[in-house]
C-alpha cells in the first residue's frame, strides 16, 4: 500500500537551514531503511521502499481547509514541484530527488545531477539532483559514480550517444541501476527516432 507524508521546515519557527535540514532528514530516512529492511526480510515481511522529493521556495503557510477539516500546512508551486519530484523517484529508481532551489542552499552537500526535465503542469525545465551526502564524508566510489554519470549526461544532451552509451554500459555492469537503464533506453529510442534539430535536451514528463 502507498502512504504519503509531507514535512516542511521554516514554519512556524524560522529555519535558515531549512533545505539542508530537509535533505539530511531524507538521507537519514534512507539509511534507516537500509537497516530495517534486512530485519523485515528475516521475518518474511515485504521490504519498505520510500521515495522523497525535496524542494525549496516561497510558500503560503497557515491553517487551510474548512471548518470541518483544517490543517496547518503549506501551498505553492514550490510545494507542487516537491510532490512531482517524489513521483519521479520511481522513474529513476532513486530514493531522493532534490530541486535546484534546494541545492543552492546546501554548499556542504554533494549532489549528482540526474536530469533536466519538464514536469506535468510546468512549462519551464528544472534540473533535478540526487544528494550523495556531506562533502566531507563522501568516498571515492561515490565521486567516481558522479563523475561518470554526469559525463554521460553531458554527452547525451550533446547528441554524442556513442560516448554516453559506453559510459553507462560500463557503469551499469559495475553496479546495476535503473537510472542507467533509463538513459540507455532513451539512447536506443533516439537511435531509431532522432530528436528534432532544435531539441533542448530536456525530457518532458506528461504524468505526475
CSV table of C-alpha atoms in Angstrom, one decimal:
chain,number,residue,atom,x,y,z
A,1,UNK,CA,0.0,0.0,0.0
A,2,UNK,CA,1.1,3.6,-0.6
A,3,UNK,CA,1.3,6.3,2.1
A,4,UNK,CA,2.2,9.9,1.6
A,5,UNK,CA,3.7,12.2,4.2
A,6,UNK,CA,4.6,15.9,3.8
A,7,UNK,CA,7.0,17.6,6.1
A,8,UNK,CA,8.2,21.2,6.0
A,9,UNK,CA,10.9,23.3,7.7
A,10,UNK,CA,10.9,27.1,8.3
A,11,UNK,CA,7.4,27.4,9.9
A,12,UNK,CA,6.1,28.2,12.4
A,13,UNK,CA,9.7,28.6,13.6
A,14,UNK,CA,12.1,30.2,11.1
A,15,UNK,CA,14.9,27.9,10.0
A,16,UNK,CA,17.7,29.4,7.8
A,17,UNK,CA,18.9,25.9,7.1
A,18,UNK,CA,15.5,24.6,6.0
A,19,UNK,CA,16.7,23.0,2.8
A,20,UNK,CA,19.8,21.3,4.4
A,21,UNK,CA,17.7,20.0,7.3
A,22,UNK,CA,15.2,18.5,4.9
A,23,UNK,CA,17.8,16.8,2.8
A,24,UNK,CA,19.7,15.5,5.8
A,25,UNK,CA,16.5,14.1,7.2
A,26,UNK,CA,15.8,12.4,3.8
A,27,UNK,CA,19.3,10.8,3.8
A,28,UNK,CA,18.8,9.6,7.3
A,29,UNK,CA,15.5,8.0,6.4
A,30,UNK,CA,17.1,6.1,3.6
A,31,UNK,CA,19.9,4.9,5.9
A,32,UNK,CA,17.3,3.8,8.5
A,33,UNK,CA,15.6,1.7,5.8
A,34,UNK,CA,18.9,0.0,4.9
A,35,UNK,CA,19.0,-1.2,8.5
A,36,UNK,CA,15.3,-2.0,8.8
A,37,UNK,CA,14.7,-4.0,5.5
A,38,UNK,CA,17.1,-6.9,6.4
A,39,UNK,CA,15.1,-7.4,9.6
A,40,UNK,CA,11.8,-7.3,7.6
A,41,UNK,CA,13.2,-10.0,5.2
A,42,UNK,CA,14.2,-12.2,8.1
A,43,UNK,CA,10.6,-12.1,9.3
A,44,UNK,CA,9.3,-12.9,5.9
A,45,UNK,CA,7.7,-9.4,5.5
A,46,UNK,CA,7.9,-7.3,2.4
A,47,UNK,CA,10.6,-4.6,2.3
A,48,UNK,CA,9.6,-1.0,2.6
A,49,UNK,CA,10.5,1.5,-0.2
A,50,UNK,CA,10.2,5.2,0.0
A,51,UNK,CA,10.7,8.0,-2.5
A,52,UNK,CA,11.4,11.5,-1.3
A,53,UNK,CA,11.1,14.8,-3.2
A,54,UNK,CA,12.7,17.9,-1.7
A,55,UNK,CA,12.3,21.4,-2.9
A,56,UNK,CA,12.7,24.9,-1.5
A,57,UNK,CA,10.9,28.2,-2.3
A,58,UNK,CA,8.3,30.7,-1.2
A,59,UNK,CA,5.1,29.2,0.1
A,60,UNK,CA,1.9,30.1,1.8
A,61,UNK,CA,1.7,28.6,5.3
A,62,UNK,CA,-1.1,28.5,7.8
A,63,UNK,CA,-4.4,26.9,8.7
A,64,UNK,CA,-6.0,25.8,5.5
A,65,UNK,CA,-9.2,23.9,4.7
A,66,UNK,CA,-12.7,24.3,6.1
A,67,UNK,CA,-14.3,24.3,9.5
A,68,UNK,CA,-14.9,20.5,9.0
A,69,UNK,CA,-11.2,19.7,8.2
A,70,UNK,CA,-8.5,22.2,9.0
A,71,UNK,CA,-4.7,21.6,8.7
A,72,UNK,CA,-1.6,23.7,9.3
A,73,UNK,CA,0.2,23.2,6.0
A,74,UNK,CA,1.9,24.8,3.1
A,75,UNK,CA,0.7,25.5,-0.5
A,76,UNK,CA,2.6,26.9,-3.5
A,77,UNK,CA,4.2,26.0,-6.8
A,78,UNK,CA,7.3,25.1,-4.9
A,79,UNK,CA,5.3,22.5,-2.9
A,80,UNK,CA,3.8,21.1,-6.1
A,81,UNK,CA,7.3,20.6,-7.6
A,82,UNK,CA,8.4,18.7,-4.5
A,83,UNK,CA,5.4,16.4,-5.0
A,84,UNK,CA,6.4,15.9,-8.6
A,85,UNK,CA,9.9,15.1,-7.6
A,86,UNK,CA,8.7,12.4,-5.2
A,87,UNK,CA,6.8,10.8,-8.0
A,88,UNK,CA,9.8,10.9,-10.3
A,89,UNK,CA,11.9,8.9,-7.8
A,90,UNK,CA,10.2,5.7,-9.1
A,91,UNK,CA,11.0,6.6,-12.8
A,92,UNK,CA,14.8,6.8,-12.0
A,93,UNK,CA,15.0,4.2,-9.3
A,94,UNK,CA,16.4,6.7,-6.8
A,95,UNK,CA,15.4,7.2,-3.2
A,96,UNK,CA,15.7,11.0,-3.2
A,97,UNK,CA,15.4,13.8,-5.8
A,98,UNK,CA,16.1,17.4,-5.0
A,99,UNK,CA,15.1,20.6,-6.9
A,100,UNK,CA,17.7,23.2,-7.9
A,101,UNK,CA,16.4,25.8,-5.4
A,102,UNK,CA,17.1,23.5,-2.5
A,103,UNK,CA,20.5,22.5,-3.9
A,104,UNK,CA,21.6,26.2,-4.0
A,105,UNK,CA,21.1,26.4,-0.2
A,106,UNK,CA,23.4,23.4,0.6
A,107,UNK,CA,27.0,24.1,-0.3
A,108,UNK,CA,28.3,21.4,2.1
A,109,UNK,CA,26.3,18.6,0.5
A,110,UNK,CA,27.5,16.7,-2.6
A,111,UNK,CA,24.9,16.3,-5.3
A,112,UNK,CA,24.8,14.4,-8.6
A,113,UNK,CA,22.9,16.0,-11.5
A,114,UNK,CA,20.3,13.4,-12.6
A,115,UNK,CA,18.4,15.2,-15.4
A,116,UNK,CA,16.8,18.3,-16.8
A,117,UNK,CA,13.1,17.8,-17.1
A,118,UNK,CA,9.7,19.4,-17.6
A,119,UNK,CA,7.2,18.1,-15.1
A,120,UNK,CA,3.5,18.0,-15.6
A,121,UNK,CA,1.9,21.4,-15.0
A,122,UNK,CA,5.1,23.4,-15.5
A,123,UNK,CA,6.4,24.9,-18.8
A,124,UNK,CA,10.0,25.8,-17.6
A,125,UNK,CA,12.5,23.0,-17.3
A,126,UNK,CA,14.1,22.2,-13.9
A,127,UNK,CA,17.3,20.5,-13.1
A,128,UNK,CA,17.0,17.6,-10.6
A,129,UNK,CA,19.7,16.1,-8.4
A,130,UNK,CA,20.4,13.2,-6.1
A,131,UNK,CA,22.0,14.1,-2.8
A,132,UNK,CA,25.1,11.9,-2.1
A,133,UNK,CA,25.9,13.1,1.4
A,134,UNK,CA,28.1,15.6,3.1
A,135,UNK,CA,31.1,16.5,1.0
A,136,UNK,CA,33.5,15.8,3.9
A,137,UNK,CA,32.1,12.2,4.2
A,138,UNK,CA,31.9,11.2,0.5
A,139,UNK,CA,34.1,8.3,-0.5
A,140,UNK,CA,35.9,7.9,-3.8
A,141,UNK,CA,33.4,5.4,-5.1
A,142,UNK,CA,30.5,7.9,-4.9
A,143,UNK,CA,32.7,10.6,-6.5
A,144,UNK,CA,33.6,8.3,-9.4
A,145,UNK,CA,30.0,7.4,-9.9
A,146,UNK,CA,29.0,11.1,-10.0
A,147,UNK,CA,31.8,12.0,-12.5
A,148,UNK,CA,31.0,9.1,-14.8
A,149,UNK,CA,27.3,9.7,-14.8
A,150,UNK,CA,27.4,13.4,-15.3
A,151,UNK,CA,29.9,12.9,-18.2
A,152,UNK,CA,27.4,10.5,-19.7
A,153,UNK,CA,24.5,13.0,-19.3
A,154,UNK,CA,26.5,15.8,-20.9
A,155,UNK,CA,27.4,13.6,-23.8
A,156,UNK,CA,23.7,12.5,-24.1
A,157,UNK,CA,22.5,16.1,-24.3
A,158,UNK,CA,25.1,16.9,-26.9
A,159,UNK,CA,23.8,14.1,-29.1
A,160,UNK,CA,27.1,12.1,-28.6
A,161,UNK,CA,25.2,8.9,-27.9
A,162,UNK,CA,28.1,6.6,-28.5
A,163,UNK,CA,30.2,8.1,-25.7
A,164,UNK,CA,27.2,8.3,-23.3
A,165,UNK,CA,26.2,4.7,-24.0
A,166,UNK,CA,29.7,3.4,-23.5
A,167,UNK,CA,30.0,5.1,-20.1
A,168,UNK,CA,26.5,4.0,-19.0
A,169,UNK,CA,27.0,0.3,-20.0
A,170,UNK,CA,30.3,0.1,-18.1
A,171,UNK,CA,28.8,1.8,-15.0
A,172,UNK,CA,25.7,-0.5,-15.2
A,173,UNK,CA,28.0,-3.6,-15.4
A,174,UNK,CA,29.8,-2.5,-12.3
A,175,UNK,CA,26.7,-1.5,-10.3
A,176,UNK,CA,23.3,-2.2,-12.0
A,177,UNK,CA,20.9,0.7,-11.6
A,178,UNK,CA,17.6,1.7,-13.0
A,179,UNK,CA,19.0,5.2,-13.5
A,180,UNK,CA,21.5,3.8,-16.1
A,181,UNK,CA,18.8,1.8,-17.8
A,182,UNK,CA,16.6,4.9,-18.2
A,183,UNK,CA,19.3,6.7,-20.2
A,184,UNK,CA,20.2,3.6,-22.2
A,185,UNK,CA,16.5,3.2,-23.2
A,186,UNK,CA,16.5,6.9,-24.3
A,187,UNK,CA,19.6,6.4,-26.4
A,188,UNK,CA,18.1,3.3,-28.0
A,189,UNK,CA,14.9,5.3,-28.8
A,190,UNK,CA,16.8,8.2,-30.3
A,191,UNK,CA,18.9,6.0,-32.5
A,192,UNK,CA,15.6,4.8,-34.1
A,193,UNK,CA,13.8,8.2,-33.7
A,194,UNK,CA,16.4,11.0,-33.8
A,195,UNK,CA,15.3,14.1,-31.7
A,196,UNK,CA,14.4,17.3,-33.7
A,197,UNK,CA,17.2,19.6,-34.6
A,198,UNK,CA,16.0,22.2,-32.1
A,199,UNK,CA,15.8,19.7,-29.2
A,200,UNK,CA,17.0,21.4,-26.0
A,201,UNK,CA,18.0,18.2,-24.2
A,202,UNK,CA,15.0,18.4,-21.8
A,203,UNK,CA,12.9,15.3,-21.1
A,204,UNK,CA,9.2,16.1,-20.7
A,205,UNK,CA,7.0,14.1,-18.3
A,206,UNK,CA,3.3,14.0,-19.1
A,207,UNK,CA,2.2,12.2,-16.0
A,208,UNK,CA,2.6,13.0,-12.3
